[in-house]
PDB file of C-alpha atoms in Angstrom:
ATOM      1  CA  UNK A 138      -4.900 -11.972  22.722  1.00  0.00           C
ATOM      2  CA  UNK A 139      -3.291 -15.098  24.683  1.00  0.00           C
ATOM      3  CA  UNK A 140      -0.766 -16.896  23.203  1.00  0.00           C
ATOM      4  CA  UNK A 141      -2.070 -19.971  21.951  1.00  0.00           C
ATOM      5  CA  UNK A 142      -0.150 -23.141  22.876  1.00  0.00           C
ATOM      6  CA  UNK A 143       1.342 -25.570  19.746  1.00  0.00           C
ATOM      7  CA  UNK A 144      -0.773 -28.320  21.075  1.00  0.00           C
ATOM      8  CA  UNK A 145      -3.849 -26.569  20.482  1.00  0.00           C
ATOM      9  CA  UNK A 146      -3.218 -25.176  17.316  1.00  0.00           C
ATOM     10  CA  UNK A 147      -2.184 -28.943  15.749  1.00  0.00           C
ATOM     11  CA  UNK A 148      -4.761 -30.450  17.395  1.00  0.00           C
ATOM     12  CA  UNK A 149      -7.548 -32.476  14.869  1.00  0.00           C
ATOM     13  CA  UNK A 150      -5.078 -31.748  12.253  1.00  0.00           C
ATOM     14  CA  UNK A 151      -3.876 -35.462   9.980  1.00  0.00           C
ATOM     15  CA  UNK A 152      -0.237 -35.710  10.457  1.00  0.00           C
ATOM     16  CA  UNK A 153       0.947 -36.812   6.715  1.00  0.00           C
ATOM     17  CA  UNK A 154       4.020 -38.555   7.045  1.00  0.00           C
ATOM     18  CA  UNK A 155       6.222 -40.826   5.226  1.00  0.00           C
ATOM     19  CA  UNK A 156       8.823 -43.779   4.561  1.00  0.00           C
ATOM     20  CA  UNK A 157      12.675 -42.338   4.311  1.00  0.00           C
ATOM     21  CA  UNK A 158      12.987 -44.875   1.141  1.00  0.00           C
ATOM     22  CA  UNK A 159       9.703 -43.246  -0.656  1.00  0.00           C
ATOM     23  CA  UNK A 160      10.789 -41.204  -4.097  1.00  0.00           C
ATOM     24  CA  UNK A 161      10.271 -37.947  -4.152  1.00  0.00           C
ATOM     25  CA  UNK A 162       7.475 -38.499  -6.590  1.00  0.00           C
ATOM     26  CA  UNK A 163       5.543 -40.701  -5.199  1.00  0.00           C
ATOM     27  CA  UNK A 164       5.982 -38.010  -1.818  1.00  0.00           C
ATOM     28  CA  UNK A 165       5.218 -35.063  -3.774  1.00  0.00           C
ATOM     29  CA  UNK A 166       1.989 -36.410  -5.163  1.00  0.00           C
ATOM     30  CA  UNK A 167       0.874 -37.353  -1.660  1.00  0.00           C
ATOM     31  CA  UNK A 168       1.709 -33.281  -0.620  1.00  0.00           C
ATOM     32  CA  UNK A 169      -0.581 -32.013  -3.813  1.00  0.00           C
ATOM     33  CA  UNK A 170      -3.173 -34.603  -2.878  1.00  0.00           C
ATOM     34  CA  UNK A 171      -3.450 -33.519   0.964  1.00  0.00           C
ATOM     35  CA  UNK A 172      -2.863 -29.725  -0.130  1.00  0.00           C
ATOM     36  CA  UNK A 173       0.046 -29.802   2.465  1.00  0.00           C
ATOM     37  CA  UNK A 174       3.820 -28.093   1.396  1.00  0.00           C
ATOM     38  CA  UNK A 175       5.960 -30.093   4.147  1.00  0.00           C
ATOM     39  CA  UNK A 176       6.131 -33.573   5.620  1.00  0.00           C
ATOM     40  CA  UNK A 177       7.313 -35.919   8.077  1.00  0.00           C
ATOM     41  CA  UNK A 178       9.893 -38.082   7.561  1.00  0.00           C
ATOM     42  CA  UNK A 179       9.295 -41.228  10.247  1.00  0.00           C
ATOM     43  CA  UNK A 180      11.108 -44.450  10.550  1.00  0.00           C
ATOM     44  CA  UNK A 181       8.726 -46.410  12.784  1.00  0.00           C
ATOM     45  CA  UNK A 182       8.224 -43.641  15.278  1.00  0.00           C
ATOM     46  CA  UNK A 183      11.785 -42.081  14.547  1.00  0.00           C
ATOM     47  CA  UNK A 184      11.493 -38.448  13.180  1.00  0.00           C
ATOM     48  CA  UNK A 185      14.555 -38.920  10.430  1.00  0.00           C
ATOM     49  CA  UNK A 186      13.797 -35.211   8.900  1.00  0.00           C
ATOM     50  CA  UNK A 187      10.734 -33.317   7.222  1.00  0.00           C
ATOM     51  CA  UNK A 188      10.609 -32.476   3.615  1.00  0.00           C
ATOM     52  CA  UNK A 189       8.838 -29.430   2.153  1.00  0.00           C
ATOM     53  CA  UNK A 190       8.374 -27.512  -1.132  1.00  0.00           C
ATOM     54  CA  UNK A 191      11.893 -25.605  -0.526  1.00  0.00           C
ATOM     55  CA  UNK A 192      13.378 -28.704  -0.848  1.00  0.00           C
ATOM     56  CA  UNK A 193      11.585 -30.064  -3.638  1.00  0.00           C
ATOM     57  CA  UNK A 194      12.495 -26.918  -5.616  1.00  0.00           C
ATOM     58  CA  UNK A 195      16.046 -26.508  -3.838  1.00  0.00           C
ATOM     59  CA  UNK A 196      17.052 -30.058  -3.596  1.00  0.00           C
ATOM     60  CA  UNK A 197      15.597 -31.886  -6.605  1.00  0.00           C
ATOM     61  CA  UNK A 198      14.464 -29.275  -9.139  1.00  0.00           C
ATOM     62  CA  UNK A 199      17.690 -27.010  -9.012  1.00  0.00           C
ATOM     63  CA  UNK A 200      19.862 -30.193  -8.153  1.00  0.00           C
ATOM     64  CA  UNK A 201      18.532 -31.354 -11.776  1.00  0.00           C
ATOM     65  CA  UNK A 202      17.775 -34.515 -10.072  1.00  0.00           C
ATOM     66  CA  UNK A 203      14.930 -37.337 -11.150  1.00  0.00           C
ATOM     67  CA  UNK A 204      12.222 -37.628  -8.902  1.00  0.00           C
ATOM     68  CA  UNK A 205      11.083 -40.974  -9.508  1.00  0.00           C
ATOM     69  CA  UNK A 206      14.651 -42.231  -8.987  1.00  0.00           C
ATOM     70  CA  UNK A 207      15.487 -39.955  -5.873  1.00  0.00           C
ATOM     71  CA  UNK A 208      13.721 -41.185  -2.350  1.00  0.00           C
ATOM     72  CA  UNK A 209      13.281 -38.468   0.149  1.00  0.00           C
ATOM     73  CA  UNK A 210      15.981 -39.283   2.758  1.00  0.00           C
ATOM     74  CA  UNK A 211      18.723 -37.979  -0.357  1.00  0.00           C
ATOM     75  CA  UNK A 212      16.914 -34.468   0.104  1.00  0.00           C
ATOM     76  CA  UNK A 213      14.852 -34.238   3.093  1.00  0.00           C
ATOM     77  CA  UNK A 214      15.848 -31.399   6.150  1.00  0.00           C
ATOM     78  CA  UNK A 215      18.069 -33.485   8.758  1.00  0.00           C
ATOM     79  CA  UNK A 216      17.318 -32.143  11.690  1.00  0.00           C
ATOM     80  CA  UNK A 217      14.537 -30.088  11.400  1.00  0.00           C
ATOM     81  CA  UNK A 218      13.131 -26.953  13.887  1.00  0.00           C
ATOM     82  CA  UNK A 219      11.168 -28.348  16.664  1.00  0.00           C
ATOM     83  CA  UNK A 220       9.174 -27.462  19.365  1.00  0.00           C
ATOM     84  CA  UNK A 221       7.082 -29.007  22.356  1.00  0.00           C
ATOM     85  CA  UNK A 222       3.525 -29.086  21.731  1.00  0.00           C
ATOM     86  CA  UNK A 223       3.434 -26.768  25.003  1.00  0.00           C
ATOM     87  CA  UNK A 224       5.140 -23.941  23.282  1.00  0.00           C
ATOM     88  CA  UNK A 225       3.569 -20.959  22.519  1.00  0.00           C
ATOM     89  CA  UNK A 226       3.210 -19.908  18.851  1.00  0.00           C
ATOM     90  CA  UNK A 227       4.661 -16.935  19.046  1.00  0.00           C
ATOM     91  CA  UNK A 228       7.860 -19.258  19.951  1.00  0.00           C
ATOM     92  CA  UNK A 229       7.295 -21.014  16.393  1.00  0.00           C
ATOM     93  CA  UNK A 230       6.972 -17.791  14.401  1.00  0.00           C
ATOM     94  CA  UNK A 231      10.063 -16.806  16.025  1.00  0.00           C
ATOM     95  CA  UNK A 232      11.944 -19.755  14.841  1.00  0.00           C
ATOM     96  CA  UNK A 233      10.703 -19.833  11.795  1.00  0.00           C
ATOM     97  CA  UNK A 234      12.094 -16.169  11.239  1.00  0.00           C
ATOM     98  CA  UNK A 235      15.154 -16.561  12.885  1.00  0.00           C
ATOM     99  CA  UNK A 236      15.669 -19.937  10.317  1.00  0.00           C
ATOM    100  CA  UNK A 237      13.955 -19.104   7.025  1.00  0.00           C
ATOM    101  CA  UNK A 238      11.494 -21.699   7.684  1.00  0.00           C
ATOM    102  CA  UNK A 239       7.654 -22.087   6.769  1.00  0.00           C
ATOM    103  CA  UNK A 240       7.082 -25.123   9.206  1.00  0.00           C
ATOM    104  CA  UNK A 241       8.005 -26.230  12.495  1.00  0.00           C
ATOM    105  CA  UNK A 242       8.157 -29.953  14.131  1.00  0.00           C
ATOM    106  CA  UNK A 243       5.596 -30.190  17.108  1.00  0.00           C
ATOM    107  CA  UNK A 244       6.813 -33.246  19.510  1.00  0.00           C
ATOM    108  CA  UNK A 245       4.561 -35.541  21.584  1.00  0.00           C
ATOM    109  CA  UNK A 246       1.608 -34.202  19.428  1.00  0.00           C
ATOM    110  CA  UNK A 247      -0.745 -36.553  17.204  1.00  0.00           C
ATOM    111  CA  UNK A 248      -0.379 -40.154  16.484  1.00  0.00           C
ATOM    112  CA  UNK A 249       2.855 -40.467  16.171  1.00  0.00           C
ATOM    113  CA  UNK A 250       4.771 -38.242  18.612  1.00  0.00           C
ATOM    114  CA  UNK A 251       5.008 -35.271  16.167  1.00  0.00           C
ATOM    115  CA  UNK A 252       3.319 -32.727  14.112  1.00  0.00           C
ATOM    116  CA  UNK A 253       3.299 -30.160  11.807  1.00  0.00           C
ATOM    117  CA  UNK A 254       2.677 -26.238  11.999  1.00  0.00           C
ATOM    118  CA  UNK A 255       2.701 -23.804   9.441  1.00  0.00           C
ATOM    119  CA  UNK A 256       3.112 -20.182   9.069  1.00  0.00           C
ATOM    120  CA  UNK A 257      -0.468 -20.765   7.281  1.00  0.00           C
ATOM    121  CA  UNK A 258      -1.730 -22.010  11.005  1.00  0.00           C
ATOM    122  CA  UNK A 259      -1.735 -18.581  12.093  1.00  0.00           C
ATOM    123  CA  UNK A 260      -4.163 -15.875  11.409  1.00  0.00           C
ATOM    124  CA  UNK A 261      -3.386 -12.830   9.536  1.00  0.00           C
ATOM    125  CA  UNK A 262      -4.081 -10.343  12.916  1.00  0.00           C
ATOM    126  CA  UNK A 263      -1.850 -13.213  15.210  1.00  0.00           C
ATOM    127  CA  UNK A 264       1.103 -13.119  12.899  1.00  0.00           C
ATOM    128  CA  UNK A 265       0.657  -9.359  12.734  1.00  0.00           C
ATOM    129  CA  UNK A 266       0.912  -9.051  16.828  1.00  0.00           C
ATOM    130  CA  UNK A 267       3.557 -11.396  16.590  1.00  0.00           C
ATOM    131  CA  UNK A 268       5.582  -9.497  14.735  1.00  0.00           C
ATOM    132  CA  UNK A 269       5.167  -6.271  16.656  1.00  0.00           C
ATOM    133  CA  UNK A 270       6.223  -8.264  18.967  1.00  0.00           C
ATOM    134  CA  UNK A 271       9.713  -9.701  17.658  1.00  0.00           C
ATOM    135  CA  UNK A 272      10.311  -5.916  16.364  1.00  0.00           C
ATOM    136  CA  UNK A 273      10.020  -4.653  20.310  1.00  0.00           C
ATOM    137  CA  UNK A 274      12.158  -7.406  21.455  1.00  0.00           C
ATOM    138  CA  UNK A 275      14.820  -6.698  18.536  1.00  0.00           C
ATOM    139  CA  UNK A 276      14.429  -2.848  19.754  1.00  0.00           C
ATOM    140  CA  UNK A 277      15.236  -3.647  23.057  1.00  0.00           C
ATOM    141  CA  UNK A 278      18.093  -6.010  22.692  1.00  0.00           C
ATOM    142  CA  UNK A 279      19.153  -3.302  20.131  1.00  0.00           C
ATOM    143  CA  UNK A 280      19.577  -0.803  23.065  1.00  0.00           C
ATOM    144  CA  UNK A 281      21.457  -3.252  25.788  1.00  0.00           C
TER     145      UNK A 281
END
C-alpha cells in the first residue's frame, strides 16, 4: 500500500481552532461539539500551541484548576509536533510514537496554514503496516 501523503489525508477536513485568551471551558465545549480531542491554538495566523484531551485531564483536571477561569494559552502544548503536509503518514505515526502523542500539526494545509491529524485518521490495516514497519527499522538499528 503507498504511503499516503499528510496533505491528502487532512484534506476536506474543518480545521477547529481557537483564540489563546478562550477558557478552557468555553474550548472544551467547542471539542465535544465538533467530536474532535485536540485543537489549534492560532493568533491571527500564528500557531501559539494545540490543546488536546491530555491536557485537559493533565493540565486542568489533575492541576485542580477552574476551567471557566483558566484560558487555554495557561495549558495548551507550546510547541507542538509538526509536519509538512507533504509528509508521509507513516512519518506522523512515527512521531507520534516516538512523543506519546495522539495528534500531529500539518503546516501549509487548510485555511489557515495548518491542520490536524490523528492517530484516528488512519485505518486499522495502515497503522498495522506501519507498525511492522517501525518494529523492522528498530530491528535493524538494533543490529548496527
Amino acid at each position: 500500500m503507498p504511503h499516503r501523503k499528510l496533505g491528502e489525508i487532512v484534506d476536506g477536513q474543518i480545521l477547529l481552532a481557537v483564540h489563546p485568551s478562550d477558557p478552557v471551558s468555553i474550548v472544551a465545549g467547542k471539542m465535544k461539539h465538533h467530536g474532535v480531542g485536540a485543537v489549534l491554538i492560532l493568533e491571527g495566523n500564528e500557531l501559539k500551541g494545540i490543546f488536546t484531551l491530555k491536557d485537559l485531564l493533565n493540565s486542568v483536571f489533575e492541576a485542580g484548576l477552574n476551567p471557566t477561569e483558566t484560558v487555554v494559552s495557561e495549558v495548551m502544548t507550546i510547541e507542538p509536533v509538526c509536519l509538512d503536509c507533504d509528509a508521509k503518514g507513516f512519518e506522523a505515526v512515527r512521531l507520534m510514537r516516538e512523543h506519546n502523542t495522539r495528534h500531529i500539526v500539518v503546516s501549509e494545509a487548510g485555511d489557515h496554514g495548518y491542520h490536524i491529524v490523528s492517530v484516528k485518521d488512519f485505518p486499522k490495516s495502515e497503522l498495522r503496516e506501519f507498525e511492522a514497519e517501525l518494529e523492522l527499522e528498530q530491528r535493524i538499528w538494533d543490529r548496527l
